[in-house]
Short mmCIF file of C-alpha atoms in Angstrom, two decimals:
data_model
loop_
_atom_site.label_atom_id
_atom_site.label_comp_id
_atom_site.label_asym_id
_atom_site.label_seq_id
_atom_site.Cartn_x
_atom_site.Cartn_y
_atom_site.Cartn_z
CA UNK A 1 -5.49 175.01 59.52
CA UNK A 2 -8.99 176.21 60.94
CA UNK A 3 -8.47 172.71 63.09
CA UNK A 4 -4.74 174.37 64.58
CA UNK A 5 -6.00 177.69 64.39
CA UNK A 6 -9.26 177.33 66.51
CA UNK A 7 -6.66 175.51 69.32
CA UNK A 8 -4.42 178.32 69.50
CA UNK A 9 -7.43 180.91 69.75
CA UNK A 10 -8.38 178.80 73.09
CA UNK A 11 -4.79 178.39 74.02
CA UNK A 12 -4.03 181.89 74.31
CA UNK A 13 -8.10 182.90 75.65
CA UNK A 14 -6.79 180.36 79.14
CA UNK A 15 -3.07 181.74 79.28
CA UNK A 16 -4.48 185.30 79.53
CA UNK A 17 -6.49 184.74 82.10
CA UNK A 18 -4.47 182.32 84.13
CA UNK A 19 -1.91 185.99 83.47
CA UNK A 20 0.24 183.91 81.54
CA UNK A 21 2.13 184.86 78.41
CA UNK A 22 0.75 184.06 74.82
CA UNK A 23 4.67 184.68 73.07
CA UNK A 24 5.69 181.05 72.24
CA UNK A 25 2.41 178.53 70.99
CA UNK A 26 4.07 174.94 69.65
CA UNK A 27 1.82 172.23 68.02
CA UNK A 28 3.25 169.10 67.80
CA UNK A 29 3.22 166.47 65.35
CA UNK A 30 4.74 163.48 63.62
CA UNK A 31 6.92 164.60 60.74
CA UNK A 32 5.94 162.21 58.01
CA UNK A 33 2.51 164.82 58.59
CA UNK A 34 1.43 166.45 55.61
CA UNK A 35 2.78 169.97 54.24
CA UNK A 36 -0.74 171.72 55.06
CA UNK A 37 0.17 170.98 58.83
CA UNK A 38 3.22 172.87 58.57
CA UNK A 39 1.77 175.86 56.53
CA UNK A 40 -0.29 176.35 59.38
CA UNK A 41 2.62 176.20 61.93
CA UNK A 42 4.29 178.85 59.64
CA UNK A 43 1.29 181.14 58.47
CA UNK A 44 0.04 181.42 62.27
CA UNK A 45 3.26 181.92 63.95
CA UNK A 46 3.21 178.84 65.90
CA UNK A 47 6.49 176.49 66.97
CA UNK A 48 6.26 173.38 64.90
CA UNK A 49 7.84 170.55 66.73
CA UNK A 50 8.35 167.68 64.43
CA UNK A 51 8.54 164.15 66.01
CA UNK A 52 10.58 161.64 64.18
CA UNK A 53 9.35 158.75 62.43
CA UNK A 54 11.22 155.73 61.10
CA UNK A 55 10.78 151.95 61.61
CA UNK A 56 10.37 150.70 64.32
CA UNK A 57 7.55 153.30 65.16
CA UNK A 58 6.14 151.95 61.57
CA UNK A 59 6.63 155.39 60.15
CA UNK A 60 3.97 157.28 61.55
CA UNK A 61 4.53 158.83 65.35
CA UNK A 62 4.84 157.32 68.48
CA UNK A 63 2.69 158.81 71.31
CA UNK A 64 5.49 158.38 73.81
CA UNK A 65 7.97 159.75 71.76
CA UNK A 66 5.84 162.63 71.06
CA UNK A 67 5.52 163.32 74.69
CA UNK A 68 8.96 164.22 74.93
CA UNK A 69 8.07 167.43 72.26
CA UNK A 70 4.91 168.86 74.78
CA UNK A 71 5.06 171.66 77.23
CA UNK A 72 2.83 174.52 78.70
CA UNK A 73 3.31 176.07 75.47
CA UNK A 74 1.77 173.47 73.35
CA UNK A 75 -1.85 174.65 71.46
CA UNK A 76 -2.71 170.47 71.00
CA UNK A 77 -0.75 167.26 68.57
CA UNK A 78 -2.36 166.99 65.43
CA UNK A 79 -2.28 162.67 64.96
CA UNK A 80 -2.86 161.15 61.35
CA UNK A 81 -5.83 158.95 60.65
CA UNK A 82 -4.07 157.18 57.66
CA UNK A 83 -0.52 158.45 56.80
CA UNK A 84 -0.11 159.74 53.08
CA UNK A 85 2.36 157.66 52.48
CA UNK A 86 1.79 154.24 53.98
CA UNK A 87 -1.79 154.54 55.16
CA UNK A 88 -1.14 153.74 58.77
CA UNK A 89 -3.48 154.95 61.48
CA UNK A 90 -1.32 156.86 64.10
CA UNK A 91 -3.19 155.43 67.79
CA UNK A 92 -5.13 158.60 68.38
CA UNK A 93 -6.84 156.79 72.04
CA UNK A 94 -2.89 155.69 72.49
CA UNK A 95 -2.09 159.90 71.95
CA UNK A 96 -4.72 160.73 74.56
CA UNK A 97 -3.98 158.34 77.28
CA UNK A 98 -0.34 159.64 77.59
CA UNK A 99 -1.84 162.66 77.34
CA UNK A 100 -4.08 162.64 80.41
CA UNK A 101 -1.45 161.16 82.63
CA UNK A 102 0.22 164.47 81.17
CA UNK A 103 -2.52 166.33 82.20
CA UNK A 104 -2.86 164.22 85.93
CA UNK A 105 0.43 165.31 86.70
CA UNK A 106 1.37 168.92 85.24
CA UNK A 107 -1.87 170.73 85.75
CA UNK A 108 -1.65 171.58 81.96
CA UNK A 109 -4.25 170.48 79.15
CA UNK A 110 -3.26 169.59 75.57
CA UNK A 111 -6.17 168.44 72.88
CA UNK A 112 -6.00 166.36 69.81
CA UNK A 113 -7.36 167.77 66.57
CA UNK A 114 -7.39 165.02 64.56
CA UNK A 115 -5.96 164.99 61.35
CA UNK A 116 -8.80 162.36 59.09
CA UNK A 117 -8.22 164.10 55.15
CA UNK A 118 -8.05 160.97 54.52
CA UNK A 119 -9.46 158.20 56.41
CA UNK A 120 -12.39 159.70 58.05
CA UNK A 121 -14.27 158.78 55.12
CA UNK A 122 -13.17 155.52 55.53
CA UNK A 123 -12.75 154.52 59.08
CA UNK A 124 -16.63 155.27 60.28
CA UNK A 125 -17.28 152.32 57.41
CA UNK A 126 -14.24 149.90 57.61
CA UNK A 127 -14.03 149.54 61.86
CA UNK A 128 -17.16 150.36 62.67
CA UNK A 129 -15.59 150.09 66.05
CA UNK A 130 -12.53 151.94 65.84
CA UNK A 131 -12.45 155.09 68.71
CA UNK A 132 -10.54 157.92 67.24
CA UNK A 133 -13.19 160.12 66.64
CA UNK A 134 -15.17 162.36 69.45
CA UNK A 135 -15.81 158.92 71.64
CA UNK A 136 -12.31 159.74 72.41
CA UNK A 137 -12.41 162.92 74.82
CA UNK A 138 -9.72 164.41 74.35
CA UNK A 139 -10.54 165.13 70.45
CA UNK A 140 -11.43 168.25 69.97
CA UNK A 141 -11.56 168.84 66.24
CA UNK A 142 -10.91 166.84 62.83
CA UNK A 143 -10.73 167.82 59.68
CA UNK A 144 -11.72 165.64 56.71
CA UNK A 145 -12.57 165.56 52.56
CA UNK A 146 -14.24 163.35 50.23
CA UNK A 147 -11.30 164.09 47.51
CA UNK A 148 -10.11 161.04 48.39
CA UNK A 149 -12.78 157.93 48.56
CA UNK A 150 -15.92 160.50 46.96
CA UNK A 151 -16.57 161.98 43.70
CA UNK A 152 -16.76 165.13 45.82
CA UNK A 153 -14.18 168.14 45.66
CA UNK A 154 -16.43 170.56 48.18
CA UNK A 155 -15.52 170.88 51.62
CA UNK A 156 -16.08 173.41 54.39
CA UNK A 157 -16.54 173.45 58.38
CA UNK A 158 -19.42 172.03 60.61
CA UNK A 159 -19.73 171.57 63.99
CA UNK A 160 -20.72 167.52 65.50
CA UNK A 161 -21.78 165.74 68.25
CA UNK A 162 -19.73 164.58 70.98
CA UNK A 163 -19.80 160.79 70.04
CA UNK A 164 -18.56 158.87 67.59
CA UNK A 165 -21.82 157.89 66.88
CA UNK A 166 -23.00 161.41 65.97
CA UNK A 167 -19.83 161.90 64.15
CA UNK A 168 -21.19 158.69 60.95
CA UNK A 169 -24.44 160.25 61.32
CA UNK A 170 -22.77 162.79 59.61
CA UNK A 171 -20.56 161.61 57.36
CA UNK A 172 -23.37 163.14 54.85
CA UNK A 173 -21.68 166.11 55.08
CA UNK A 174 -18.05 166.26 53.63
CA UNK A 175 -15.57 167.84 56.78
CA UNK A 176 -12.97 170.24 57.20
CA UNK A 177 -12.99 170.42 59.62
CA UNK A 178 -15.29 169.07 61.83
CA UNK A 179 -15.53 170.50 65.58
CA UNK A 180 -16.62 168.81 68.74
CA UNK A 181 -18.91 171.10 70.27
CA UNK A 182 -19.99 174.82 69.00
CA UNK A 183 -17.99 176.69 72.33
CA UNK A 184 -14.88 175.55 69.78
CA UNK A 185 -16.13 177.00 66.37
CA UNK A 186 -18.98 179.77 65.44
CA UNK A 187 -22.50 178.03 64.59
CA UNK A 188 -22.98 178.98 61.13
CA UNK A 189 -20.22 177.52 59.51
CA UNK A 190 -22.04 174.85 58.70
CA UNK A 191 -22.39 172.58 55.38
CA UNK A 192 -24.46 169.50 54.26
CA UNK A 193 -22.63 167.45 51.16
CA UNK A 194 -23.27 163.96 50.28
CA UNK A 195 -22.21 160.22 51.28
CA UNK A 196 -19.50 157.77 50.48
CA UNK A 197 -20.89 154.78 48.28
CA UNK A 198 -18.67 151.64 50.31
CA UNK A 199 -15.72 150.65 51.40
CA UNK A 200 -13.98 147.60 49.61
CA UNK A 201 -10.59 147.16 50.42
CA UNK A 202 -11.06 143.78 48.89
CA UNK A 203 -8.77 144.91 45.69
CA UNK A 204 -6.09 146.71 47.56
CA UNK A 205 -5.39 143.51 49.30
CA UNK A 206 -5.53 141.82 45.94
CA UNK A 207 -2.69 143.99 44.49
CA UNK A 208 -0.96 143.86 47.78
CA UNK A 209 -0.85 140.15 47.97
CA UNK A 210 0.20 140.13 44.26
CA UNK A 211 3.27 142.28 44.35
CA UNK A 212 4.79 140.01 47.63
CA UNK A 213 3.89 136.79 45.14
CA UNK A 214 6.29 138.20 42.67
CA UNK A 215 9.32 138.46 44.97
CA UNK A 216 10.31 141.58 43.29
CA UNK A 217 8.68 143.80 45.88
CA UNK A 218 7.95 144.19 50.12
CA UNK A 219 4.98 146.01 50.73
CA UNK A 220 6.00 148.31 53.28
CA UNK A 221 1.56 148.48 54.22
CA UNK A 222 -0.63 146.51 56.50
CA UNK A 223 -4.11 146.03 54.59
CA UNK A 224 -3.39 142.75 53.79
CA UNK A 225 -2.42 141.15 56.81
CA UNK A 226 -4.05 139.87 59.50
CA UNK A 227 -5.14 141.53 62.40
CA UNK A 228 -3.25 140.33 65.45
CA UNK A 229 -4.10 142.39 68.11
CA UNK A 230 -5.10 141.87 71.52
CA UNK A 231 -8.43 141.90 74.10
CA UNK A 232 -12.38 143.05 72.46
CA UNK A 233 -10.41 144.42 68.98
CA UNK A 234 -8.85 140.80 68.25
CA UNK A 235 -11.81 139.06 69.14
CA UNK A 236 -14.34 140.89 66.61
CA UNK A 237 -11.75 139.95 64.60
CA UNK A 238 -11.53 136.59 64.51
CA UNK A 239 -15.55 136.20 64.75
CA UNK A 240 -16.23 138.24 62.08
CA UNK A 241 -12.86 136.87 60.35
CA UNK A 242 -14.77 133.72 60.73
CA UNK A 243 -17.64 134.54 59.41
CA UNK A 244 -16.54 136.89 56.27
CA UNK A 245 -12.47 136.57 55.48
CA UNK A 246 -13.47 139.45 53.48
CA UNK A 247 -13.80 141.84 56.08
CA UNK A 248 -11.66 145.22 56.98
CA UNK A 249 -11.78 143.89 60.57
CA UNK A 250 -10.22 140.88 60.07
CA UNK A 251 -7.50 142.54 58.98
CA UNK A 252 -4.70 145.74 60.02
CA UNK A 253 -5.70 148.88 60.01
CA UNK A 254 -5.71 151.25 57.15
CA UNK A 255 -6.55 153.57 53.94
CA UNK A 256 -6.92 150.63 50.80
CA UNK A 257 -2.81 152.47 50.00
CA UNK A 258 -0.47 150.43 48.91
CA UNK A 259 2.73 151.75 49.24
CA UNK A 260 5.62 149.38 48.17
CA UNK A 261 9.25 148.70 47.12
CA UNK A 262 12.20 146.59 45.55
CA UNK A 263 12.44 143.64 47.38
CA UNK A 264 15.80 143.19 49.67
CA UNK A 265 16.38 140.19 47.18
CA UNK A 266 15.45 141.54 44.06
CA UNK A 267 18.51 144.80 44.86
CA UNK A 268 20.93 142.32 45.37
CA UNK A 269 19.80 140.38 42.58
CA UNK A 270 19.16 142.87 39.93
CA UNK A 271 21.71 146.35 40.87
CA UNK A 272 21.13 147.77 37.92
CA UNK A 273 17.27 148.38 38.00
CA UNK A 274 16.67 151.11 39.83
CA UNK A 275 13.01 151.45 41.22
CA UNK A 276 12.63 154.78 40.47
CA UNK A 277 12.12 153.97 36.85
CA UNK A 278 9.15 151.97 37.48
CA UNK A 279 7.38 155.37 37.39
CA UNK A 280 8.15 156.97 35.12
CA UNK A 281 8.14 153.11 32.67
CA UNK A 282 4.65 153.04 33.68
CA UNK A 283 3.51 156.34 33.04
CA UNK A 284 4.10 155.14 29.55
CA UNK A 285 0.99 152.32 29.93
CA UNK A 286 -0.81 155.28 31.41
CA UNK A 287 -0.73 154.83 34.80
CA UNK A 288 1.05 157.57 37.47
CA UNK A 289 2.56 155.84 40.46
CA UNK A 290 4.56 157.78 42.38
CA UNK A 291 7.79 156.72 43.68
CA UNK A 292 9.37 158.97 46.85
CA UNK A 293 11.46 158.84 50.12
CA UNK A 294 9.69 157.65 52.94
CA UNK A 295 9.57 161.00 55.96
CA UNK A 296 12.64 162.52 57.44
CA UNK A 297 14.81 159.17 59.46
CA UNK A 298 13.69 156.86 57.01
CA UNK A 299 14.31 158.96 53.64
CA UNK A 300 16.55 155.88 52.95
CA UNK A 301 13.94 153.72 51.45
CA UNK A 302 12.01 154.83 49.02
CA UNK A 303 8.49 153.82 48.02
CA UNK A 304 6.12 153.01 44.68
CA UNK A 305 2.49 154.15 46.24
CA UNK A 306 -0.86 152.31 44.40
CA UNK A 307 -4.23 154.66 46.18
CA UNK A 308 -7.11 152.02 45.79
CA UNK A 309 -10.25 153.94 45.10
CA UNK A 310 -13.62 152.41 45.25
CA UNK A 311 -13.92 153.35 41.81
CA UNK A 312 -10.85 151.24 41.23
CA UNK A 313 -12.63 148.05 40.00
CA UNK A 314 -10.58 144.16 39.91
CA UNK A 315 -10.22 144.77 36.14
CA UNK A 316 -7.92 147.63 36.70
CA UNK A 317 -6.13 146.07 39.33
CA UNK A 318 -5.31 142.97 37.20
CA UNK A 319 -3.75 145.01 34.25
CA UNK A 320 -1.91 147.28 36.59
CA UNK A 321 -0.28 144.12 38.50
CA UNK A 322 0.47 142.58 34.66
CA UNK A 323 1.38 145.81 34.20
CA UNK A 324 3.90 146.20 36.76
CA UNK A 325 5.03 142.68 36.01
CA UNK A 326 6.28 142.68 32.64
CA UNK A 327 7.78 146.64 33.09
CA UNK A 328 10.15 144.98 35.65
CA UNK A 329 11.21 142.22 33.98
CA UNK A 330 11.71 144.09 30.73
CA UNK A 331 14.18 145.73 33.54
CA UNK A 332 15.79 142.70 34.88
CA UNK A 333 16.41 142.16 31.44
CA UNK A 334 18.07 145.22 29.66
CA UNK A 335 19.57 146.95 32.51
CA UNK A 336 21.50 150.31 32.18
CA UNK A 337 20.00 154.05 32.42
CA UNK A 338 20.25 154.20 28.75
CA UNK A 339 18.84 151.32 27.75
CA UNK A 340 16.01 152.80 30.53
CA UNK A 341 15.72 155.38 28.78
CA UNK A 342 15.00 154.17 25.30
CA UNK A 343 13.03 152.45 26.01
CA UNK A 344 10.37 154.80 27.31
CA UNK A 345 11.34 157.29 24.26
CA UNK A 346 10.14 154.01 22.20
CA UNK A 347 7.10 153.92 24.47
CA UNK A 348 6.24 157.70 23.87
CA UNK A 349 5.94 156.72 20.14
CA UNK A 350 3.60 154.55 20.39
CA UNK A 351 -0.33 155.38 20.47
CA UNK A 352 -2.14 154.73 23.70
CA UNK A 353 -5.64 153.89 22.96
CA UNK A 354 -8.81 152.55 24.67
CA UNK A 355 -6.71 153.05 28.03
CA UNK A 356 -8.16 154.31 31.25
CA UNK A 357 -6.22 156.42 33.53
CA UNK A 358 -6.27 155.82 36.81
CA UNK A 359 -4.18 159.62 38.25
CA UNK A 360 -2.31 159.02 41.50
CA UNK A 361 -1.42 161.85 43.95
CA UNK A 362 1.53 162.34 45.26
CA UNK A 363 1.90 163.50 48.99
CA UNK A 364 1.38 167.26 48.93
#
């Protein structure tokens, strides 16, 4: 919200200096955005322009599609580094390039705020060469939080340097948000905290592959897929991949989020099985794995989601896979909703002891 408010204040100042009205500010972001971005628009009287997402855009905002929603009253574009739904990164550099072309034609400057609440403490370590932060000149501010990938809960604003290197140096801070330069925020608002320990995508990839191999599920997330880009990024990925198959650079970029759904084959063979039953049965076993619809324009697709944090061990992943496969196969045999509810009731009567309960959060 502070990042959006800073963009609104600067837009108002620039419009006032130019002798133009400041009555109709708008802000642009994808329909997959978290509710906090919608709250900003409502709380601070800014028109919210939601860019539709669908399978063709990988369920995240398309920069080219976003340009249809931008005009002289646009205070900024919010780009999400790690969609809450699927973990996919929106393309900050491509959005910047589109806005560069727009400014060259119209003389209207539209800044970018990067919502890196999930990816900000992840991308610098997993993808150190990936351009998404202040090394993209149009990025004015970034918000991020340690609650997803560190053991910290406190957040606070900070002013950092103009380069990716400086942002990485400041990842010892838990930033919410961070501004490129002092001109964007008062310099007194600085808070220092601790650094994330390590990044490991292996467990998330193992879980994704196990789901695909079962034949029961289709994985919507992409982090287990090999990187298929071109140019320098592909060359780096190939070079790293030859030396270290486990390196994140060898795979598609994204958070260690595994979003998955029943495969089409499974749904055809077992039409009586409802995907939402899985979250109820897994909860009885000690797991909280939410089932929810994808963003508007793709809301007919439901996904289950698991966030694989640094503290999740390989043994825990194996246990989750075993519980998920067992639960799925029980549904295949038993079938009806009445039987499913009976299964839940029976399981709730059992004592679940000595089990580590891993909590995964639904988008809010």
